[in-house]
mmCIF file of C-alpha atoms in Angstrom:
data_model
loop_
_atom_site.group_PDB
_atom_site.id
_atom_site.type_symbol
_atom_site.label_atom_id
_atom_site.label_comp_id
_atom_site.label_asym_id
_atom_site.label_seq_id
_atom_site.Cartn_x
_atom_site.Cartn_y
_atom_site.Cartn_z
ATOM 1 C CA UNK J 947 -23.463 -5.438 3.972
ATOM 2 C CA UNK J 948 -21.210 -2.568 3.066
ATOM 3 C CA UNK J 949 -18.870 -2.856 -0.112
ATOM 4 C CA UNK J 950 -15.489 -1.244 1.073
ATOM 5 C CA UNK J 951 -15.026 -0.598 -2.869
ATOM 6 C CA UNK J 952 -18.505 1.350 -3.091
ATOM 7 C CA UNK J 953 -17.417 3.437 -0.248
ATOM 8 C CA UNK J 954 -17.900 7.380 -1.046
ATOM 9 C CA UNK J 955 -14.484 8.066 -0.978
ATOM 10 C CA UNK J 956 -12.950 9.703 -4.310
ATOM 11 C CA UNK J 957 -11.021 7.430 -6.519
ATOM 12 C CA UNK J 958 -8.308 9.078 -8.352
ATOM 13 C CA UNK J 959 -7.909 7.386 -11.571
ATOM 14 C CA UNK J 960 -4.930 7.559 -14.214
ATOM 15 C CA UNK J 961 -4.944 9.985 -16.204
ATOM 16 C CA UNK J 962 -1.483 11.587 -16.965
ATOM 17 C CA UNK J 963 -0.721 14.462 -19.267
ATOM 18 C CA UNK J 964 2.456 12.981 -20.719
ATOM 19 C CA UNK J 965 1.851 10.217 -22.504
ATOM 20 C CA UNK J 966 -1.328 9.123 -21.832
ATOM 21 C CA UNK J 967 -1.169 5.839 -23.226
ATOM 22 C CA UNK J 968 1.685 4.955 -21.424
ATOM 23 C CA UNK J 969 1.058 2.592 -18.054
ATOM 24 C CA UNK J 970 3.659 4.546 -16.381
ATOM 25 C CA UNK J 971 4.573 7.646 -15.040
ATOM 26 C CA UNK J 972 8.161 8.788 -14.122
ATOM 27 C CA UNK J 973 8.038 12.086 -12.223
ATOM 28 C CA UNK J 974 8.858 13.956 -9.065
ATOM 29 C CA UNK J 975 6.475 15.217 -6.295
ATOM 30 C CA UNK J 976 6.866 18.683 -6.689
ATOM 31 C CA UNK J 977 6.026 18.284 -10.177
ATOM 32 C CA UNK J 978 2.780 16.376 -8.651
ATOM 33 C CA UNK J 979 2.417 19.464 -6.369
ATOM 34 C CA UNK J 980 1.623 21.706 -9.369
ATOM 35 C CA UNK J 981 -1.411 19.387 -10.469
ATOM 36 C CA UNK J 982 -3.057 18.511 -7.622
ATOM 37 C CA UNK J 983 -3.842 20.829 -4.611
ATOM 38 C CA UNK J 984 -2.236 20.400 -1.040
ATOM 39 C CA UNK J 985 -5.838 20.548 0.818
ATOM 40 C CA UNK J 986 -7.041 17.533 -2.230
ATOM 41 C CA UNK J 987 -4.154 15.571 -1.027
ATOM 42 C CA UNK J 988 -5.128 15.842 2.530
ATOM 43 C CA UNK J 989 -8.436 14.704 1.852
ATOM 44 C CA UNK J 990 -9.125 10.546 2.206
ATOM 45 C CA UNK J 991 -8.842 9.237 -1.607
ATOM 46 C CA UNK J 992 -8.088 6.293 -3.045
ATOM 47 C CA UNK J 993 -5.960 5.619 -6.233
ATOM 48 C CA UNK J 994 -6.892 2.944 -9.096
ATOM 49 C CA UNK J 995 -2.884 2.870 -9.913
ATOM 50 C CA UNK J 996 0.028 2.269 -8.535
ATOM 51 C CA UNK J 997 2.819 5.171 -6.805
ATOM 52 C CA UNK J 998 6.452 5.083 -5.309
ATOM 53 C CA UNK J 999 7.962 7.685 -3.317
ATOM 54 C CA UNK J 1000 11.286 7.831 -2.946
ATOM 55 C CA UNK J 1001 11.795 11.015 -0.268
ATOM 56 C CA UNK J 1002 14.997 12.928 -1.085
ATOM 57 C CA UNK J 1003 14.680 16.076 0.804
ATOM 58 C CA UNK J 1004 12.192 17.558 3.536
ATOM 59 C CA UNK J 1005 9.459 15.761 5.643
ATOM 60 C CA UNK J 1006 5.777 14.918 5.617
ATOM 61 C CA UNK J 1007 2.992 12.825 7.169
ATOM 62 C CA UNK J 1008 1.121 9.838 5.334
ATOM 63 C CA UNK J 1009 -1.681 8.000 6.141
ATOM 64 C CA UNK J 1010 -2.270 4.740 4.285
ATOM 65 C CA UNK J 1011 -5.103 2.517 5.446
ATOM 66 C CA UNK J 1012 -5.290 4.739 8.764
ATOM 67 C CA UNK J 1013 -1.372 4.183 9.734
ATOM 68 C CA UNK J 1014 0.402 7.276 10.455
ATOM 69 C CA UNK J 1015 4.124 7.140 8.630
ATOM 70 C CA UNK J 1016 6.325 10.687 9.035
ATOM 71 C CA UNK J 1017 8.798 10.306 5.621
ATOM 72 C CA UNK J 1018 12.339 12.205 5.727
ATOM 73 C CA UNK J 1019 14.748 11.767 3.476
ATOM 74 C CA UNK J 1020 15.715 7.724 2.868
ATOM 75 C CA UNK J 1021 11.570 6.838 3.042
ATOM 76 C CA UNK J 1022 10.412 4.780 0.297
ATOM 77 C CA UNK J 1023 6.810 4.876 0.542
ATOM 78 C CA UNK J 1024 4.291 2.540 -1.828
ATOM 79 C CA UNK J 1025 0.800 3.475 -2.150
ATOM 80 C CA UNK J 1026 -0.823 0.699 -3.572
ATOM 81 C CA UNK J 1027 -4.375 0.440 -5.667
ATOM 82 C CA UNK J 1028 -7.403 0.987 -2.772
ATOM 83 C CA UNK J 1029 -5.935 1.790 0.092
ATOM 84 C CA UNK J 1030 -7.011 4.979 1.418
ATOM 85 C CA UNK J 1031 -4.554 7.563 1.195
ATOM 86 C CA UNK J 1032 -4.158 11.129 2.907
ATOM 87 C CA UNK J 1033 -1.011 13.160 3.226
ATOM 88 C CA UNK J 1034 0.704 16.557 4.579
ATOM 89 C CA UNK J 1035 3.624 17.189 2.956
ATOM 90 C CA UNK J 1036 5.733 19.801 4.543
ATOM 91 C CA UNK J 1037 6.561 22.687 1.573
ATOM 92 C CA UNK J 1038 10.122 21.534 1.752
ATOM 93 C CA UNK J 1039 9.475 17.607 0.726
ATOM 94 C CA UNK J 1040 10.679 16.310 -2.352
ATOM 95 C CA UNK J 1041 11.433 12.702 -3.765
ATOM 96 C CA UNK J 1042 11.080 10.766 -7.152
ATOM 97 C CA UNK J 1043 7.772 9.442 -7.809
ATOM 98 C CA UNK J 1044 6.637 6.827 -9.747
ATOM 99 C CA UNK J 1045 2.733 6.090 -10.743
ATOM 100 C CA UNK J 1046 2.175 2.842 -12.416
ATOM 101 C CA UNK J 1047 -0.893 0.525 -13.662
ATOM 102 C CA UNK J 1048 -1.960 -2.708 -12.651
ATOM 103 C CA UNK J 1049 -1.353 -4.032 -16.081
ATOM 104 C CA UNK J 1050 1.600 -2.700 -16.759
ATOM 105 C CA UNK J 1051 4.334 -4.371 -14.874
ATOM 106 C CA UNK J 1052 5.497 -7.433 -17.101
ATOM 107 C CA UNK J 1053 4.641 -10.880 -15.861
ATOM 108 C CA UNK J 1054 7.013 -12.051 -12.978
ATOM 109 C CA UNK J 1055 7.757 -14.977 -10.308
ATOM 110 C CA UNK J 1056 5.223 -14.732 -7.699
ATOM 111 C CA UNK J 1057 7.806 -12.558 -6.040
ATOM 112 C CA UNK J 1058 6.144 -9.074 -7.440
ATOM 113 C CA UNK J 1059 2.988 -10.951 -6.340
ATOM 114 C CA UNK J 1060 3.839 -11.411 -3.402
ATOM 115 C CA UNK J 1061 5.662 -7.600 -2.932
ATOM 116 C CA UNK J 1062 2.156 -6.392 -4.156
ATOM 117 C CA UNK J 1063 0.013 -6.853 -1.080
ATOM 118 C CA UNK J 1064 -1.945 -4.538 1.133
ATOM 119 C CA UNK J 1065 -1.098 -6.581 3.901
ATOM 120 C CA UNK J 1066 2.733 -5.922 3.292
ATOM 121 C CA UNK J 1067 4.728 -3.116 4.888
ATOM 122 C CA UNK J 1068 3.918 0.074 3.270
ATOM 123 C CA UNK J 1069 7.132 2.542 4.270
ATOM 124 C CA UNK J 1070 10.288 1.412 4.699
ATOM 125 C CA UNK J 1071 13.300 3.702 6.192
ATOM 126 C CA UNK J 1072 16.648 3.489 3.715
ATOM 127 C CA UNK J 1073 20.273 3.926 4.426
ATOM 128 C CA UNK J 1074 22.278 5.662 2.288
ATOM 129 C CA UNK J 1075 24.121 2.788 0.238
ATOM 130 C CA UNK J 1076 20.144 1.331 -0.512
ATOM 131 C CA UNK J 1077 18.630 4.775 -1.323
ATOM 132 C CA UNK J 1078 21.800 5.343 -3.763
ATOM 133 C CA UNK J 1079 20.977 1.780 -5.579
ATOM 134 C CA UNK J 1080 17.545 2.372 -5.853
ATOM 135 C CA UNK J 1081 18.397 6.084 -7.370
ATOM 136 C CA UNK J 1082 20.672 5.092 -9.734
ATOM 137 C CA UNK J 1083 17.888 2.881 -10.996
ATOM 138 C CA UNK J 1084 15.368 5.811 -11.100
ATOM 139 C CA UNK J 1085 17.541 7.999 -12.960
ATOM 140 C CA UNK J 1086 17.473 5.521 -15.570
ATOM 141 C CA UNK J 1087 13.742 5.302 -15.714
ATOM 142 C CA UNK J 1088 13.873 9.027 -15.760
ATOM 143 C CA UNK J 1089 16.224 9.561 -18.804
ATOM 144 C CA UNK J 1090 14.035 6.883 -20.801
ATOM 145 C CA UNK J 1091 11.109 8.196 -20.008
ATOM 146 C CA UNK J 1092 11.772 11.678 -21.604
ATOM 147 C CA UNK J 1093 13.332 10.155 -24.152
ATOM 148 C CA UNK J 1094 11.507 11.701 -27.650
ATOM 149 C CA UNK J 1095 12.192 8.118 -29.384
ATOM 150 C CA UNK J 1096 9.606 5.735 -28.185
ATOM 151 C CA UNK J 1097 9.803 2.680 -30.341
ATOM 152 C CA UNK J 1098 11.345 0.345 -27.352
ATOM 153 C CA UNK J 1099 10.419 2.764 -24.840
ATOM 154 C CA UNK J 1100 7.707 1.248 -23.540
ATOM 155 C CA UNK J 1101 9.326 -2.535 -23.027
ATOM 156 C CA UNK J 1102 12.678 -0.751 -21.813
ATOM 157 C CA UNK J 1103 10.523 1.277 -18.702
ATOM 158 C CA UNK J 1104 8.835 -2.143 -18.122
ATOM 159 C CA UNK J 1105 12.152 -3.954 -17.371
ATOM 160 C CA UNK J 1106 13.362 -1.008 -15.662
ATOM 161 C CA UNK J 1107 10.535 -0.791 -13.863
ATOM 162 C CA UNK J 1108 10.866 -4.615 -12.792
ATOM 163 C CA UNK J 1109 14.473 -3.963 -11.948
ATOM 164 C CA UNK J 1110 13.203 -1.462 -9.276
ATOM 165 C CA UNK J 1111 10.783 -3.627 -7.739
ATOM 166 C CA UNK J 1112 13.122 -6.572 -7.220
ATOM 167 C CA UNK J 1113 15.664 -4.137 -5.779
ATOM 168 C CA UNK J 1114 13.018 -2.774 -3.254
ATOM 169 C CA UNK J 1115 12.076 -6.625 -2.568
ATOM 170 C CA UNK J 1116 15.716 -7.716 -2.161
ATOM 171 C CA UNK J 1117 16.687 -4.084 0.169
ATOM 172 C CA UNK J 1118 13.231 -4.309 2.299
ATOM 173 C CA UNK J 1119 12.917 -8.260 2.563
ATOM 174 C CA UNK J 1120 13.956 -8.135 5.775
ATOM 175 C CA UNK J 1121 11.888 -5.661 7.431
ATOM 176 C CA UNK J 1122 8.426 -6.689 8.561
ATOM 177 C CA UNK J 1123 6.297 -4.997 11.279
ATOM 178 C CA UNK J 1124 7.555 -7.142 13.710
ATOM 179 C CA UNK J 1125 10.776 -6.881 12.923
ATOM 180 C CA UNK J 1126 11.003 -10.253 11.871
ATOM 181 C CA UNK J 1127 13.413 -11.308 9.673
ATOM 182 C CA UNK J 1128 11.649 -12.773 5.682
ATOM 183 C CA UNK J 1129 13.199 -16.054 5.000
ATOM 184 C CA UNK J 1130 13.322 -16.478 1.039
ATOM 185 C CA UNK J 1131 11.352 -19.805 -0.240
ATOM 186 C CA UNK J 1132 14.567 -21.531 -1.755
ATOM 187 C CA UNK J 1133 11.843 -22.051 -5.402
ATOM 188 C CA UNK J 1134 8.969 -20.360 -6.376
ATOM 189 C CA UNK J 1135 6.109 -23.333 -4.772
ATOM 190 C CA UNK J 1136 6.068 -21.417 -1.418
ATOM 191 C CA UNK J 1137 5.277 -18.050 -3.468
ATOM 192 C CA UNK J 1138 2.798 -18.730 -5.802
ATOM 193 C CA UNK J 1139 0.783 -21.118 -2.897
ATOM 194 C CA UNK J 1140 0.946 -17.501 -0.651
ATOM 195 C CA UNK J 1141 -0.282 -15.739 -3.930
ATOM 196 C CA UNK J 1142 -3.237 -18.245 -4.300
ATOM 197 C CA UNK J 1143 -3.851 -18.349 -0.233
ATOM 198 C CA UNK J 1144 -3.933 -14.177 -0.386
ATOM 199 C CA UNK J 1145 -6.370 -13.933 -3.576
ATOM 200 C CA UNK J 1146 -8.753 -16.829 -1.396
ATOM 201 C CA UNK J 1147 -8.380 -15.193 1.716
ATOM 202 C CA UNK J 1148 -9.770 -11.779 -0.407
ATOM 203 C CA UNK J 1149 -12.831 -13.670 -1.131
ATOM 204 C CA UNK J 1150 -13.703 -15.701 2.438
ATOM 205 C CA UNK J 1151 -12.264 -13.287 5.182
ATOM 206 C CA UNK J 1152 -15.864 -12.257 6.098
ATOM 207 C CA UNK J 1153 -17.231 -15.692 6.570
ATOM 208 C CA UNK J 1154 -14.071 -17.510 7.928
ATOM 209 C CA UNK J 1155 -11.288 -17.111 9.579
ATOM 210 C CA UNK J 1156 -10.080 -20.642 9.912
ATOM 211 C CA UNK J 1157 -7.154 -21.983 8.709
ATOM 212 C CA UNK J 1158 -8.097 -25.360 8.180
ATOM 213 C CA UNK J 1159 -10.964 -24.137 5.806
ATOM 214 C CA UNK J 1160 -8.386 -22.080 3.563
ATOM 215 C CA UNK J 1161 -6.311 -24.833 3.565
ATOM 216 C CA UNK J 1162 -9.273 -26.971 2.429
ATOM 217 C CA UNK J 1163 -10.145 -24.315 -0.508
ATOM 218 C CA UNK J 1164 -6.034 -24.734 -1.790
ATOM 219 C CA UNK J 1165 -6.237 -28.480 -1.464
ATOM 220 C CA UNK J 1166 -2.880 -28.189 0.649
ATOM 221 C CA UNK J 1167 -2.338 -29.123 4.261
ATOM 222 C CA UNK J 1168 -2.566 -26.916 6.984
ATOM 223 C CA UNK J 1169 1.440 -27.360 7.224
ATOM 224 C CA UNK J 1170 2.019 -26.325 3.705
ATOM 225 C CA UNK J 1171 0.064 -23.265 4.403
ATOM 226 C CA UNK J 1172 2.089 -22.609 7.158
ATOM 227 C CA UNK J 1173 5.225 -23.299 6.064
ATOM 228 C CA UNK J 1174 4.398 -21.022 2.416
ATOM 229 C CA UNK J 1175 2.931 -18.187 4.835
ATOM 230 C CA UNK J 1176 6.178 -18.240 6.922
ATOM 231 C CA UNK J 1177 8.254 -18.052 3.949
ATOM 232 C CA UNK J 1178 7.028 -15.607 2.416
ATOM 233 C CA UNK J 1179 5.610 -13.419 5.008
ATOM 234 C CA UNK J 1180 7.980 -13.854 8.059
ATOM 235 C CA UNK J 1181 4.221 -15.170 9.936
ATOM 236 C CA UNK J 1182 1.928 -17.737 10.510
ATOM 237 C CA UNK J 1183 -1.508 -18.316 8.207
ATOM 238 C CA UNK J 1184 -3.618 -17.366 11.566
ATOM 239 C CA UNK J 1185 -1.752 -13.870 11.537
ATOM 240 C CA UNK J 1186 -1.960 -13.194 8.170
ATOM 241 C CA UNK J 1187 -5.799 -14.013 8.406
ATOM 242 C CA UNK J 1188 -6.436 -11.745 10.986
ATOM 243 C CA UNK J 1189 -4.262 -8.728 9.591
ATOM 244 C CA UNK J 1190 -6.736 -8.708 6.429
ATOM 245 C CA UNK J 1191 -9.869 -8.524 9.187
ATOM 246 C CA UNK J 1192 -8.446 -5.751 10.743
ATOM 247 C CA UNK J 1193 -7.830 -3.979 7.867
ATOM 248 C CA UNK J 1194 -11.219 -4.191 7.081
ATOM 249 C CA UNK J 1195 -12.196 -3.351 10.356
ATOM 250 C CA UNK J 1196 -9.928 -0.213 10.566
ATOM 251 C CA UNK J 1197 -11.816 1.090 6.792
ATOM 252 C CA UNK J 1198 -15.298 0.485 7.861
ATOM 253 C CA UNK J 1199 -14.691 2.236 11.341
ATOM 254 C CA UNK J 1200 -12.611 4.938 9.450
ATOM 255 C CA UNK J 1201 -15.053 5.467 6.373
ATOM 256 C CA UNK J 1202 -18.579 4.321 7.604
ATOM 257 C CA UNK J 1203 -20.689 5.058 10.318
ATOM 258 C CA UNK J 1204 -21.890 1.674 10.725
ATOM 259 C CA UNK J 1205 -22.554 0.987 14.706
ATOM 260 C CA UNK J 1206 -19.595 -1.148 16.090
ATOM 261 C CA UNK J 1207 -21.934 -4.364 16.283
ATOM 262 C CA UNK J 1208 -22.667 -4.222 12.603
ATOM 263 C CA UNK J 1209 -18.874 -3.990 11.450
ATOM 264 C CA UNK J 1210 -18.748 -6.888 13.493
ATOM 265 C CA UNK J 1211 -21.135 -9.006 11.944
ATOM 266 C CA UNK J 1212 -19.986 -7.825 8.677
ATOM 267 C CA UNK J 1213 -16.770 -9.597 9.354
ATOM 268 C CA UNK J 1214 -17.916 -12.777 10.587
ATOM 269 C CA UNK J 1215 -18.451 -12.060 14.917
ATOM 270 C CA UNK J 1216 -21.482 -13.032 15.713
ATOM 271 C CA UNK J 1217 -20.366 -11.177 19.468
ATOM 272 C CA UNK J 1218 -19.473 -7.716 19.563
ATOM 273 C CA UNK J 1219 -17.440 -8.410 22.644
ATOM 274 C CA UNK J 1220 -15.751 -11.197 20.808
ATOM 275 C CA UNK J 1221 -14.915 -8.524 17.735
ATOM 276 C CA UNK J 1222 -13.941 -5.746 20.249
ATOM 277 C CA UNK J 1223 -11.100 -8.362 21.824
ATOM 278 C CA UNK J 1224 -9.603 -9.286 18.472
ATOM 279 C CA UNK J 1225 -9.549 -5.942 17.267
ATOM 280 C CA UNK J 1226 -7.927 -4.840 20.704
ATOM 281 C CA UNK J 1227 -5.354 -7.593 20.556
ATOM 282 C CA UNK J 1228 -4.307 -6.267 16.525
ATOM 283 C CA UNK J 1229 -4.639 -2.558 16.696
ATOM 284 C CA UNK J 1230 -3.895 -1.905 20.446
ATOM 285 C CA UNK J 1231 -7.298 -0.029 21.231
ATOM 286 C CA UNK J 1232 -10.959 -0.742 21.127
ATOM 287 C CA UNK J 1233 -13.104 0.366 18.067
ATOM 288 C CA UNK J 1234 -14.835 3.194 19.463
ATOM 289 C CA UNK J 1235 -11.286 4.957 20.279
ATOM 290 C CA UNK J 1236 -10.451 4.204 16.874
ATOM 291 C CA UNK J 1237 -12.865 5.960 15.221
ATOM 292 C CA UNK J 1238 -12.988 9.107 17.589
ATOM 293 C CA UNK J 1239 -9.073 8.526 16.657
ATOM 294 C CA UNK J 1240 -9.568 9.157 12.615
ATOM 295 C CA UNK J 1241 -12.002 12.034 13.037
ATOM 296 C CA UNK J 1242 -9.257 14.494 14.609
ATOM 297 C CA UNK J 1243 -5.988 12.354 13.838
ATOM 298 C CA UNK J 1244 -4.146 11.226 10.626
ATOM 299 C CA UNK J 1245 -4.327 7.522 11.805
ATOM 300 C CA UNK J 1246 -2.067 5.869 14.663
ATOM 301 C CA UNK J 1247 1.515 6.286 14.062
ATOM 302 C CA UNK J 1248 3.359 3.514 12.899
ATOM 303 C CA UNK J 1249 6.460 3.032 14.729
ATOM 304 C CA UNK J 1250 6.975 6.717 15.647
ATOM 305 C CA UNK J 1251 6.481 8.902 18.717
ATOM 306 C CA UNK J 1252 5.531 12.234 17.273
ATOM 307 C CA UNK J 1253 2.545 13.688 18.769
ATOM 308 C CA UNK J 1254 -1.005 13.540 15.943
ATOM 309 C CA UNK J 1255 -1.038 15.721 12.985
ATOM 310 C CA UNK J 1256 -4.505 17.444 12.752
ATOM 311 C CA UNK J 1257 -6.028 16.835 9.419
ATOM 312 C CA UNK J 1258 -6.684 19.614 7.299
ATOM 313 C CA UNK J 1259 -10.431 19.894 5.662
ATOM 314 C CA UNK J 1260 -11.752 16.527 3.567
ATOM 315 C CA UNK J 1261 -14.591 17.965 1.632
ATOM 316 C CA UNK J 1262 -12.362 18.391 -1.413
ATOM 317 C CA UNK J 1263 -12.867 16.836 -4.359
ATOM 318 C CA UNK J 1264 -10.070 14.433 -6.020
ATOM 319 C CA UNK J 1265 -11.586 12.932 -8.832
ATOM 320 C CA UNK J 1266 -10.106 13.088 -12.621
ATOM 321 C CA UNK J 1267 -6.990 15.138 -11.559
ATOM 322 C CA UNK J 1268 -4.285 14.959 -14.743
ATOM 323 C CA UNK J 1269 -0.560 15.282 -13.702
ATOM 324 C CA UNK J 1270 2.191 15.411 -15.689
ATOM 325 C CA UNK J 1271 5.777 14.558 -15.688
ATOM 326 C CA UNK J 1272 9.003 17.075 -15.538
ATOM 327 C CA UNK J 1273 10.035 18.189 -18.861
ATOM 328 C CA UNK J 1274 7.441 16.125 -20.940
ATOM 329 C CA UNK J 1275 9.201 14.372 -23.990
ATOM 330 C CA UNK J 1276 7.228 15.991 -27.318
#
């Protein structure tokens, strides 16, 4: 079996410049730019932290997990830990940026759980009045970072940084790749059940894709499962089973040259016909067009009709890159 994680794809850890002991990192991306080469940030790598991009000016293509998303100004786009991450930034794109740790966020309702998913959206498109709120926020993360007095610093950016995320839950709630409208669990229950259903599903995806057995594992009914994944995700448990098997699916036909019948049995199909009509019915072509798809293309678009951006070369190297944020604070 291949380990997605032991995958040879570069993992870019953190390691910024400005205070290095800090778990966060308020910056901009052209400041990034002057770190870390264009043809590096074309090439597939995966971060261990992290990063918000809040486009302000210009355009550029993204690919996150093999989706395609073209940011303009109003695109808030989160990269989270793991997911595989190239991008072609035009020279004129420029946006706020923040890079964060796992460990640094402080502990929350299940709703920054919950906001933290790889299965969640990944770009959202803002109107003016959101993009404003959110800024407003950032420029107060950005004045307390650089501030030279540190003594509350650190639990100040923390709260800030918490006021952010709620504001990007509250703004993008709504949005889902169906369009679906979210429906907000009136208490936390729903939440933290979808929180303990995601961090199962993590561990049994491979061997089972049942809902009855995940509802078994939670020692909830089937219902509850349903009615928490609904909540919570706008979806039903079946959907949000299958969306973490085609993720899979999409990294080990992206990032492996295992034959198609072997990612299949890696993910539980004991028929490689069976696999090739689920992954059909999620990603809207068969495997083998998917993978002659990533070696020339960015990844499918996601909701756009541009023609494919050719990738630039991916033998580069991304590993221990420091970056360092606008006018450092001594």
């Amino acid at each position: 079996m291949v380990d997605f994680d032991s995958l040879p794809i570069p993992v870019v850890p953190y390691s910024p410049v400005c205070r290095p002991g800090s778990g966060i990192a308020v910056t901009s991306f052209q400041e990034l730019l002057q770190w870390v080469p264009r043809e590096s940030l074309a090439s597939p790598h995966r971060l261990e932290f992290h990063q918000l991009l809040l486009v302000t000016q210009g355009t550029g293509t993204f690919s996150l997990d093999s989706t395609r998303f073209e940011c303009r100004p109003g695109s808030l786009l989160w990269i989270r830990p793991n997911q595989v991450v190239q991008a072609i930034p035009q020279p004129d794109l420029a946006g706020d940026l923040i890079m964060f740790t796992e460990a640094f966020p402080p502990r929350m309702t299940a709703r920054l759980g919950m906001l933290d998913d790889v299965l969640r959206p990944s770009h959202w498109r803002l109107g003016e009045p959101e993009q404003a709120e959110l800024g407003r926020i950032l420029s107060l993360m950005q004045e307390e970072f650089q501030r030279p007095e540190r003594a509350l610093g650190e639990d100040v950016l923390k709260h800030l940084l918490a006021v952010f995320l709620l504001n990007a839950y509250q703004i993008c709630r709504s949005t889902h790749e169906d369009g679906t409208p979210l429906v907000p669990a009136r208490d936390n229950t729903w939440g933290e059940l979808f929180v303990r259903f995601r961090k199962e599903l993590e561990g049994s995806y491979r061997t089972t894709r049942q809902v009855e057995d995940y509802a078994a594992a939670l020692n909830c009914t089937t219902r509850a499962l349903s009615r928490a994944c609904h909540a919570v995700a706008g979806t039903t448990t079946k959907n949000v089973i299958d969306a973490r098997v085609a993720l899979e699916a999409r990294r080990l036909l992206a990032h492996t040259d295992l034959p198609i019948g072997a990612v299949a049995r890696q993910l539980g199909f004991t028929e490689v016909t069976n696999f090739t009509k689920f992954f059909i019915r999620r990603v809207k072509m068969t495997p083998g067009a998917f993978r002659r798809s990533t070696g020339t293309l960015i990844g499918p678009p996601a909701n756009v009709t541009d023609g494919p951006e050719e990738l630039l070369p991916t033998s580069c190297e991304l590993t221990g890159i420091q970056f360092a944020a606008e006018s450092c604070p001594p």
